[in-house]
Coordinates of C-alpha atoms in Angstrom, one line a residue:
M7 CA 41.2 21.6 43.7
P8 CA 40.5 21.4 47.5
E9 CA 40.2 18.0 48.9
T10 CA 36.6 16.7 48.9
D11 CA 34.9 13.5 50.2
F12 CA 34.2 12.3 46.7
D13 CA 35.0 13.4 43.1
A14 CA 31.3 13.2 42.4
V15 CA 27.9 12.8 44.1
V16 CA 25.0 11.5 42.1
V17 CA 21.5 12.2 43.4
G18 CA 19.1 9.4 42.4
S19 CA 19.7 6.0 40.9
G20 CA 17.2 5.8 38.1
C21 CA 18.5 5.3 34.5
A22 CA 20.3 8.6 34.3
G23 CA 21.9 8.5 37.8
A24 CA 23.1 4.9 37.6
V25 CA 24.6 5.3 34.2
A26 CA 26.3 8.6 35.2
A27 CA 27.8 6.9 38.3
Y28 CA 28.9 3.9 36.1
E29 CA 30.8 6.3 33.7
L30 CA 32.5 8.1 36.6
A31 CA 33.5 4.9 38.4
R32 CA 34.7 3.2 35.2
A33 CA 37.0 6.2 34.6
G34 CA 38.5 5.7 38.1
K35 CA 36.7 8.6 39.8
S36 CA 35.3 8.2 43.3
A37 CA 31.5 8.5 43.0
L38 CA 28.7 8.3 45.6
V39 CA 25.1 7.7 44.7
I40 CA 22.5 8.7 47.1
E41 CA 19.1 7.1 46.5
R42 CA 16.1 8.0 48.7
G43 CA 14.4 4.7 48.0
N44 CA 15.2 1.7 50.0
F45 CA 16.7 0.1 46.9
A46 CA 17.2 1.3 43.3
G47 CA 13.9 1.3 41.5
A48 CA 11.8 1.4 44.7
K49 CA 10.2 4.7 43.7
N50 CA 10.5 4.6 39.9
M51 CA 7.7 3.7 37.4
T52 CA 7.5 3.5 33.7
G53 CA 5.0 2.2 31.2
G54 CA 7.6 -0.4 30.7
R55 CA 9.6 0.0 27.5
V56 CA 13.3 0.8 26.8
Y57 CA 14.6 1.5 23.3
S58 CA 17.9 -0.3 23.2
H59 CA 20.1 2.0 21.1
S60 CA 21.3 4.2 24.0
L61 CA 21.7 1.3 26.5
K62 CA 23.9 -0.6 24.0
K63 CA 26.3 2.3 23.8
V64 CA 26.9 1.9 27.6
F65 CA 26.6 -1.9 27.9
P66 CA 27.3 -3.5 24.5
N67 CA 26.2 -7.0 25.7
F68 CA 23.2 -5.9 27.8
E69 CA 20.9 -8.5 26.2
Q70 CA 22.9 -11.3 27.8
E71 CA 22.6 -9.9 31.4
A72 CA 20.0 -7.3 31.9
P73 CA 16.6 -8.3 33.4
L74 CA 14.6 -7.8 30.2
E75 CA 11.1 -9.0 29.8
R76 CA 10.2 -9.3 26.1
K77 CA 11.5 -7.9 22.9
I78 CA 8.7 -5.8 21.4
T79 CA 7.8 -7.1 17.9
H80 CA 4.1 -6.2 17.8
E81 CA 2.7 -2.6 17.9
R82 CA -0.9 -1.6 18.2
M83 CA -2.5 1.9 18.4
A84 CA -6.2 2.2 19.3
F85 CA -8.9 4.8 19.3
M86 CA -11.5 4.1 22.0
D87 CA -15.0 5.3 22.6
P88 CA -17.0 4.0 25.6
A89 CA -18.0 0.8 23.8
S90 CA -15.7 0.3 20.8
Q91 CA -12.1 0.3 19.6
T92 CA -10.6 1.1 16.2
A93 CA -7.0 -0.2 16.1
V94 CA -4.0 -0.2 13.8
D95 CA -2.0 -3.4 14.3
F96 CA 1.6 -3.7 13.1
T97 CA 4.3 -6.4 13.1
S98 CA 7.6 -6.2 11.2
P99 CA 11.0 -8.0 11.3
E100 CA 12.6 -4.5 11.4
L101 CA 11.3 -4.0 15.0
S102 CA 13.7 -6.8 16.0
E103 CA 16.8 -5.4 14.2
E104 CA 19.7 -4.4 16.4
G105 CA 19.7 -0.7 17.0
K106 CA 15.9 -0.5 16.3
D107 CA 14.8 -3.0 18.9
S108 CA 13.1 -2.3 22.2
Y109 CA 12.2 -4.3 25.3
A110 CA 9.6 -4.4 27.9
V111 CA 11.1 -4.0 31.4
L112 CA 10.0 -3.8 35.0
R113 CA 11.8 -0.9 36.7
A114 CA 12.6 -2.4 40.0
P115 CA 14.8 -5.3 38.7
F116 CA 16.0 -3.2 35.8
D117 CA 17.1 -0.3 38.0
Q118 CA 18.7 -2.7 40.5
W119 CA 20.7 -4.2 37.6
L120 CA 21.9 -0.7 36.5
A121 CA 22.9 0.1 40.1
G122 CA 24.8 -3.2 40.3
K123 CA 26.7 -2.3 37.2
A124 CA 27.7 1.0 38.8
E125 CA 28.7 -0.6 42.0
D126 CA 30.7 -3.3 40.2
A127 CA 32.6 -0.5 38.5
G128 CA 33.4 1.1 41.9
A129 CA 30.6 3.5 42.7
E130 CA 29.4 3.6 46.3
Y131 CA 25.8 3.7 47.3
I132 CA 23.6 5.0 50.1
Y133 CA 20.0 4.0 50.2
G134 CA 17.0 5.3 52.1
I135 CA 18.2 8.9 52.6
A136 CA 16.9 12.0 50.8
V137 CA 19.2 14.8 49.8
E138 CA 17.7 17.9 51.3
E139 CA 20.0 20.6 50.0
L140 CA 22.9 21.4 47.7
L141 CA 25.9 22.9 49.4
K142 CA 27.5 25.9 47.8
D143 CA 30.6 28.0 48.4
E144 CA 30.8 31.8 48.6
S145 CA 30.7 32.2 44.9
G146 CA 27.5 30.0 44.5
K147 CA 29.3 27.0 43.1
V148 CA 27.8 23.6 44.1
V149 CA 30.3 21.8 46.3
G150 CA 28.3 18.9 47.7
V151 CA 25.0 17.9 49.3
R152 CA 23.3 17.7 52.7
A153 CA 21.5 14.5 53.4
G154 CA 20.0 14.2 56.8
E155 CA 22.6 15.4 59.3
D156 CA 25.5 14.6 56.9
E157 CA 27.3 17.1 54.7
I158 CA 29.1 15.4 51.8
T159 CA 31.4 17.4 49.6
A160 CA 32.2 16.7 46.0
E161 CA 33.9 18.4 43.0
V162 CA 30.7 17.9 41.0
V163 CA 27.1 16.9 41.7
I164 CA 24.9 15.2 39.2
L165 CA 21.2 15.7 39.8
A166 CA 19.1 12.8 38.6
E167 CA 16.3 13.1 41.2
G168 CA 13.4 12.4 38.8
C169 CA 10.7 14.6 37.5
N170 CA 9.8 16.0 40.9
T171 CA 12.7 18.4 40.7
V172 CA 12.8 19.7 44.2
L173 CA 16.5 20.4 44.4
A174 CA 16.8 21.8 41.0
E175 CA 14.0 24.2 41.7
R176 CA 14.9 25.2 45.3
C177 CA 18.7 25.2 45.0
L178 CA 19.4 26.0 41.3
G179 CA 16.5 28.2 40.5
N180 CA 15.1 26.1 37.7
P181 CA 11.4 26.9 37.1
R182 CA 8.7 24.6 38.4
P183 CA 7.0 22.8 35.4
K184 CA 3.5 24.1 34.4
P185 CA 0.5 21.8 35.1
S186 CA 0.1 21.4 31.3
Q187 CA 3.7 20.1 31.0
M188 CA 3.2 17.4 33.6
A189 CA 1.1 14.3 33.6
V190 CA 0.2 11.7 36.3
G191 CA 0.9 8.1 35.4
I192 CA -0.9 5.2 37.1
K193 CA -0.1 1.6 36.4
Q194 CA -1.0 -1.9 37.5
V195 CA 0.8 -5.2 36.8
F196 CA -1.3 -8.4 36.2
E197 CA 0.2 -11.9 36.4
L198 CA -0.6 -14.2 33.4
P199 CA 1.1 -17.4 32.2
A200 CA 3.5 -16.8 29.4
G201 CA 1.6 -19.0 27.0
V202 CA -1.7 -17.2 27.7
I203 CA 0.0 -13.8 26.9
E204 CA 1.4 -15.2 23.6
D205 CA -2.0 -16.6 22.6
R206 CA -3.9 -13.4 23.4
F207 CA -1.5 -11.3 21.4
L208 CA -0.8 -13.8 18.6
L209 CA 2.9 -13.6 19.6
P210 CA 5.7 -16.0 18.8
E211 CA 7.2 -17.6 21.9
G212 CA 9.2 -15.1 23.9
E213 CA 8.2 -12.0 21.9
G214 CA 6.2 -9.1 23.2
A215 CA 3.6 -6.5 22.3
A216 CA 3.1 -2.8 23.0
M217 CA -0.3 -1.0 22.8
L218 CA -1.2 2.7 23.1
F219 CA -4.8 3.9 23.5
V220 CA -6.4 7.3 23.1
G221 CA -10.0 8.5 23.8
D222 CA -12.3 6.9 26.4
C223 CA -9.4 5.6 28.4
T224 CA -9.0 9.1 29.9
H225 CA -12.7 10.0 29.4
G226 CA -11.9 12.3 26.5
N227 CA -9.2 14.2 28.4
V228 CA -5.6 14.8 27.1
G229 CA -3.7 11.6 27.8
G230 CA -3.7 8.0 26.9
G231 CA -3.5 4.4 27.9
F232 CA -0.6 1.9 27.5
L233 CA -0.1 -1.8 27.7
Y234 CA 3.2 -3.8 27.6
T235 CA 3.6 -7.6 27.8
N236 CA 6.2 -8.9 30.2
K237 CA 7.4 -12.5 30.5
D238 CA 4.6 -13.6 32.7
S239 CA 2.7 -10.4 33.4
I240 CA 1.1 -7.4 31.7
S241 CA 1.7 -3.8 32.6
L242 CA -1.4 -1.8 32.1
G243 CA -2.0 1.9 32.8
L244 CA -2.7 5.4 31.7
V245 CA -1.3 8.9 31.7
A246 CA -3.4 12.0 32.1
T247 CA -2.2 15.6 31.9
V248 CA -2.2 17.3 35.3
S249 CA -3.9 20.4 34.1
T250 CA -7.0 18.4 33.1
A251 CA -6.8 15.5 35.6
A252 CA -6.7 17.9 38.5
D253 CA -9.3 20.4 37.1
G254 CA -12.3 20.8 39.3
A255 CA -14.5 20.5 36.2
N256 CA -13.1 16.9 35.6
E257 CA -15.7 14.6 37.2
T258 CA -13.6 11.5 36.9
P259 CA -10.4 11.1 39.1
V260 CA -7.5 9.3 37.5
Y261 CA -7.9 6.1 39.6
Q262 CA -11.5 5.8 38.4
M263 CA -10.3 6.3 34.8
L264 CA -8.1 3.3 35.3
E265 CA -10.9 1.2 36.7
D266 CA -13.1 2.1 33.8
F267 CA -10.3 1.4 31.3
K268 CA -9.7 -2.1 32.7
H269 CA -13.4 -2.9 32.2
H270 CA -13.6 -1.5 28.6
P271 CA -14.7 -4.3 26.1
A272 CA -11.3 -3.9 24.3
V273 CA -9.2 -4.3 27.5
A274 CA -11.1 -6.6 29.8
P275 CA -10.6 -9.8 27.8
I276 CA -6.8 -9.2 27.7
I277 CA -6.5 -9.3 31.5
R278 CA -9.3 -11.9 32.1
G279 CA -8.3 -14.3 34.8
A280 CA -5.1 -12.3 35.6
K281 CA -4.0 -11.6 39.2
L282 CA -3.2 -8.0 40.2
V283 CA 0.2 -8.0 41.8
E284 CA 1.4 -4.3 41.7
H285 CA -0.1 -0.8 41.7
S286 CA 2.0 2.3 41.3
G287 CA 1.8 6.0 40.4
H288 CA 4.3 8.6 39.2
M289 CA 4.6 12.0 37.7
V290 CA 5.6 12.2 34.0
P291 CA 7.2 15.2 32.2
E292 CA 5.4 15.8 28.9
G293 CA 6.2 19.4 27.9
G294 CA 8.8 18.5 25.4
H295 CA 11.6 20.9 24.4
D296 CA 9.9 23.9 26.0
M297 CA 10.2 22.5 29.5
V298 CA 13.9 21.5 29.3
P299 CA 15.5 23.8 31.9
R300 CA 19.1 24.9 32.3
Y301 CA 21.1 21.8 33.0
V302 CA 24.7 23.0 33.4
F303 CA 25.7 24.9 36.5
D304 CA 28.9 25.7 38.5
G305 CA 29.7 22.3 40.0
C306 CA 26.4 20.7 39.0
L307 CA 24.8 18.9 36.1
V308 CA 21.1 17.9 35.7
A309 CA 20.2 14.7 33.8
G310 CA 17.2 12.5 33.0
E311 CA 13.7 13.5 33.9
S312 CA 15.1 16.2 36.1
A313 CA 15.9 17.9 32.9
G314 CA 12.5 17.3 31.4
L315 CA 13.8 14.6 29.0
C316 CA 10.7 12.8 28.0
M317 CA 8.6 12.8 24.8
N318 CA 5.0 11.5 24.3
M319 CA 4.3 11.5 20.6
G320 CA 0.9 9.7 20.9
Y321 CA 2.2 6.8 18.8
Q322 CA 5.5 6.6 20.6
V323 CA 6.6 7.3 24.2
R324 CA 10.2 7.8 25.0
G325 CA 12.0 8.6 28.2
M326 CA 14.4 5.9 29.3
D327 CA 16.6 6.1 26.2
F328 CA 16.8 9.8 26.8
A329 CA 17.7 9.3 30.5
I330 CA 20.4 6.7 29.7
A331 CA 22.0 8.8 27.0
S332 CA 21.9 12.0 29.2
G333 CA 23.4 10.0 32.2
Q334 CA 26.2 8.8 30.0
M335 CA 26.9 12.3 28.6
A336 CA 26.8 13.8 32.1
G337 CA 29.1 11.2 33.5
Q338 CA 31.6 11.6 30.7
A339 CA 31.5 15.4 30.9
A340 CA 32.1 15.2 34.7
V341 CA 35.1 13.0 34.1
K342 CA 36.5 15.4 31.5
A343 CA 36.1 18.4 33.9
L344 CA 37.6 16.5 36.8
D345 CA 40.6 15.6 34.7
A346 CA 41.0 19.2 33.6
G347 CA 40.7 20.4 37.2
D348 CA 37.8 22.7 36.3
T349 CA 34.2 21.8 37.4
S350 CA 32.8 25.3 36.9
A351 CA 30.0 25.7 34.4
A352 CA 32.6 26.4 31.7
G353 CA 34.5 23.3 32.7
L354 CA 31.3 21.2 32.5
A355 CA 30.1 22.8 29.2
S356 CA 31.0 19.7 27.2
Y357 CA 27.8 18.2 28.6
K358 CA 25.6 20.8 27.0
Q359 CA 27.5 20.5 23.7
A360 CA 27.1 16.7 23.8
M361 CA 23.4 17.0 24.5
E362 CA 22.9 19.5 21.8
D363 CA 24.7 17.3 19.3
S364 CA 22.8 14.2 20.3
F365 CA 19.4 12.7 19.4
V366 CA 18.1 13.8 22.8
I367 CA 17.9 17.5 22.2
K368 CA 17.5 17.2 18.5
D369 CA 14.5 15.0 18.8
L370 CA 12.9 17.2 21.4
R371 CA 13.5 20.3 19.2
T372 CA 12.2 18.6 16.1
F373 CA 8.9 17.8 17.8
C374 CA 8.7 20.8 20.0
K375 CA 5.3 21.9 18.7
W376 CA 3.5 18.6 19.3
P377 CA 2.8 19.1 23.1
H378 CA 1.0 22.3 22.3
V379 CA -1.0 20.7 19.4
M380 CA -2.0 17.8 21.6
E381 CA -3.0 20.1 24.5
G382 CA -5.4 22.1 22.3
W383 CA -6.7 19.2 20.2
S384 CA -9.7 18.1 22.4
S385 CA -11.4 16.4 19.4
M386 CA -8.6 13.9 19.2
F387 CA -9.5 12.5 22.6
A388 CA -13.2 13.0 22.5
D389 CA -14.7 13.0 19.0
Y390 CA -12.1 11.3 16.8
P391 CA -12.6 7.9 18.4
V392 CA -16.4 8.3 17.9
M393 CA -15.8 9.2 14.3
A394 CA -13.5 6.2 13.8
K395 CA -16.2 4.0 15.2
E396 CA -18.8 5.4 12.8
V397 CA -16.6 5.0 9.8
M398 CA -15.9 1.3 10.7
N399 CA -19.6 0.6 11.4
A400 CA -20.4 2.1 7.9
L401 CA -17.7 -0.1 6.4
F402 CA -18.4 -3.4 8.1
S403 CA -22.1 -3.4 9.0
V404 CA -24.4 -5.5 6.8
D405 CA -28.1 -5.4 7.5
G406 CA -29.6 -6.8 4.3
K407 CA -30.6 -3.4 2.9
P408 CA -29.2 -2.2 -0.4
Q409 CA -25.8 -0.5 0.4
K410 CA -24.8 3.0 -0.9
P411 CA -21.4 3.4 -2.5
L412 CA -18.6 3.6 0.0
M413 CA -18.0 7.4 -0.4
K414 CA -21.7 8.2 0.1
R415 CA -21.5 6.2 3.4
M416 CA -18.4 8.0 4.6
M417 CA -18.9 11.6 3.6
P418 CA -21.9 12.3 5.9
I419 CA -19.7 11.1 8.9
V420 CA -17.0 13.6 7.9
R421 CA -19.2 16.5 6.8
K422 CA -21.0 16.7 10.1
R423 CA -17.7 17.5 11.7
G424 CA -16.6 20.0 9.1
L425 CA -14.4 18.8 6.3
I426 CA -12.3 21.9 6.3
K427 CA -12.0 21.9 10.1
L428 CA -10.8 18.3 10.0
A429 CA -8.3 19.0 7.3
K430 CA -6.9 21.9 9.2
E431 CA -6.5 19.9 12.4
V432 CA -4.8 17.0 10.7
R433 CA -2.5 19.3 8.7
K434 CA -1.5 21.1 11.9
A435 CA -0.8 17.8 13.6
V436 CA 1.2 16.4 10.7
K437 CA 3.3 19.5 10.5
S438 CA 4.2 19.2 14.2
L439 CA 5.2 15.6 13.8

């Protein structure tokens, strides 16, 4: 191999980039991470939850040193209409079991910790500079990057630039995601004393809760709301699909959706008396398996959200565990290729094989139909929350009049929506899940 400035350059220091750099440095390779933010995590945002299984494979004792907020032991899913909420509330000891556990995190301190692990292993970092172009040789192989006025050469480049995949699109030819495959996420963080958080969520000391909302939080559009409890704050926000959120027919902009969500009767008491300390927004890939682009090139690998590795199941949202796993596999594949002296696409092909054999691609493939079902299921976001309210009112309201049998109270609610129509919609959704 010709002499280069570094064995590898990693673009971006989110979960995927930092872990890839860590794997490279740990194997004794010279690695440079270029992060356009002023510090790791400066431009990153998440609802706030990481499933620990992939993180533990990289850092077996992460619980003792990572800046975790709370272990999630309390799950809640809620249908919302403008004035009501119908929720499923779940707690279980299994949510705390090693390998099944998850944690609320705040990305700024969490990403800085990951970057610190990579630096401690020997990776070098440059902050505050954007990579503008991938350098290529005469054959089209990626041989480095151009950042500002500097050209930095490397045997392999790992792109982990996030979901706004400018370099992958412009320099590698990956397609731009469709509006229906992307969402806009908006989040606010509210300070609350730890004891107040535990009282409001009926939590044991130090444990945490996660909530997902559907319906009125996005004014009946495709998307949903989320809430995660931190040590002494609450992360609250929503995600709305770009194709509807940016539609001229949509009368309510995303920022107004969030304001209305905060004032909903089911949400306002949770943040009562809390102090707003952070506001952020970010794009989110939600196209599932169909939006995963090519991610192995001559001299270059694509990892994390840049490869569309995110999955919103409605009841479960995953992205960070995918990013961590893909970063680990990309770093290990790069090490293998460097040791073999072949960083062509063929030499880097172990990354694709590892991804295909892992939970990352397998899970995305298993649930590949769900994004299309969700996109075309308008009643899930508009009418189902109203139907749930009507069912619960019929179940719990007592006005002193003689009550009809339960089925006679329920069936009119279902029939007016079409029993066969409902059955078909639910069957289609269940099959996609």
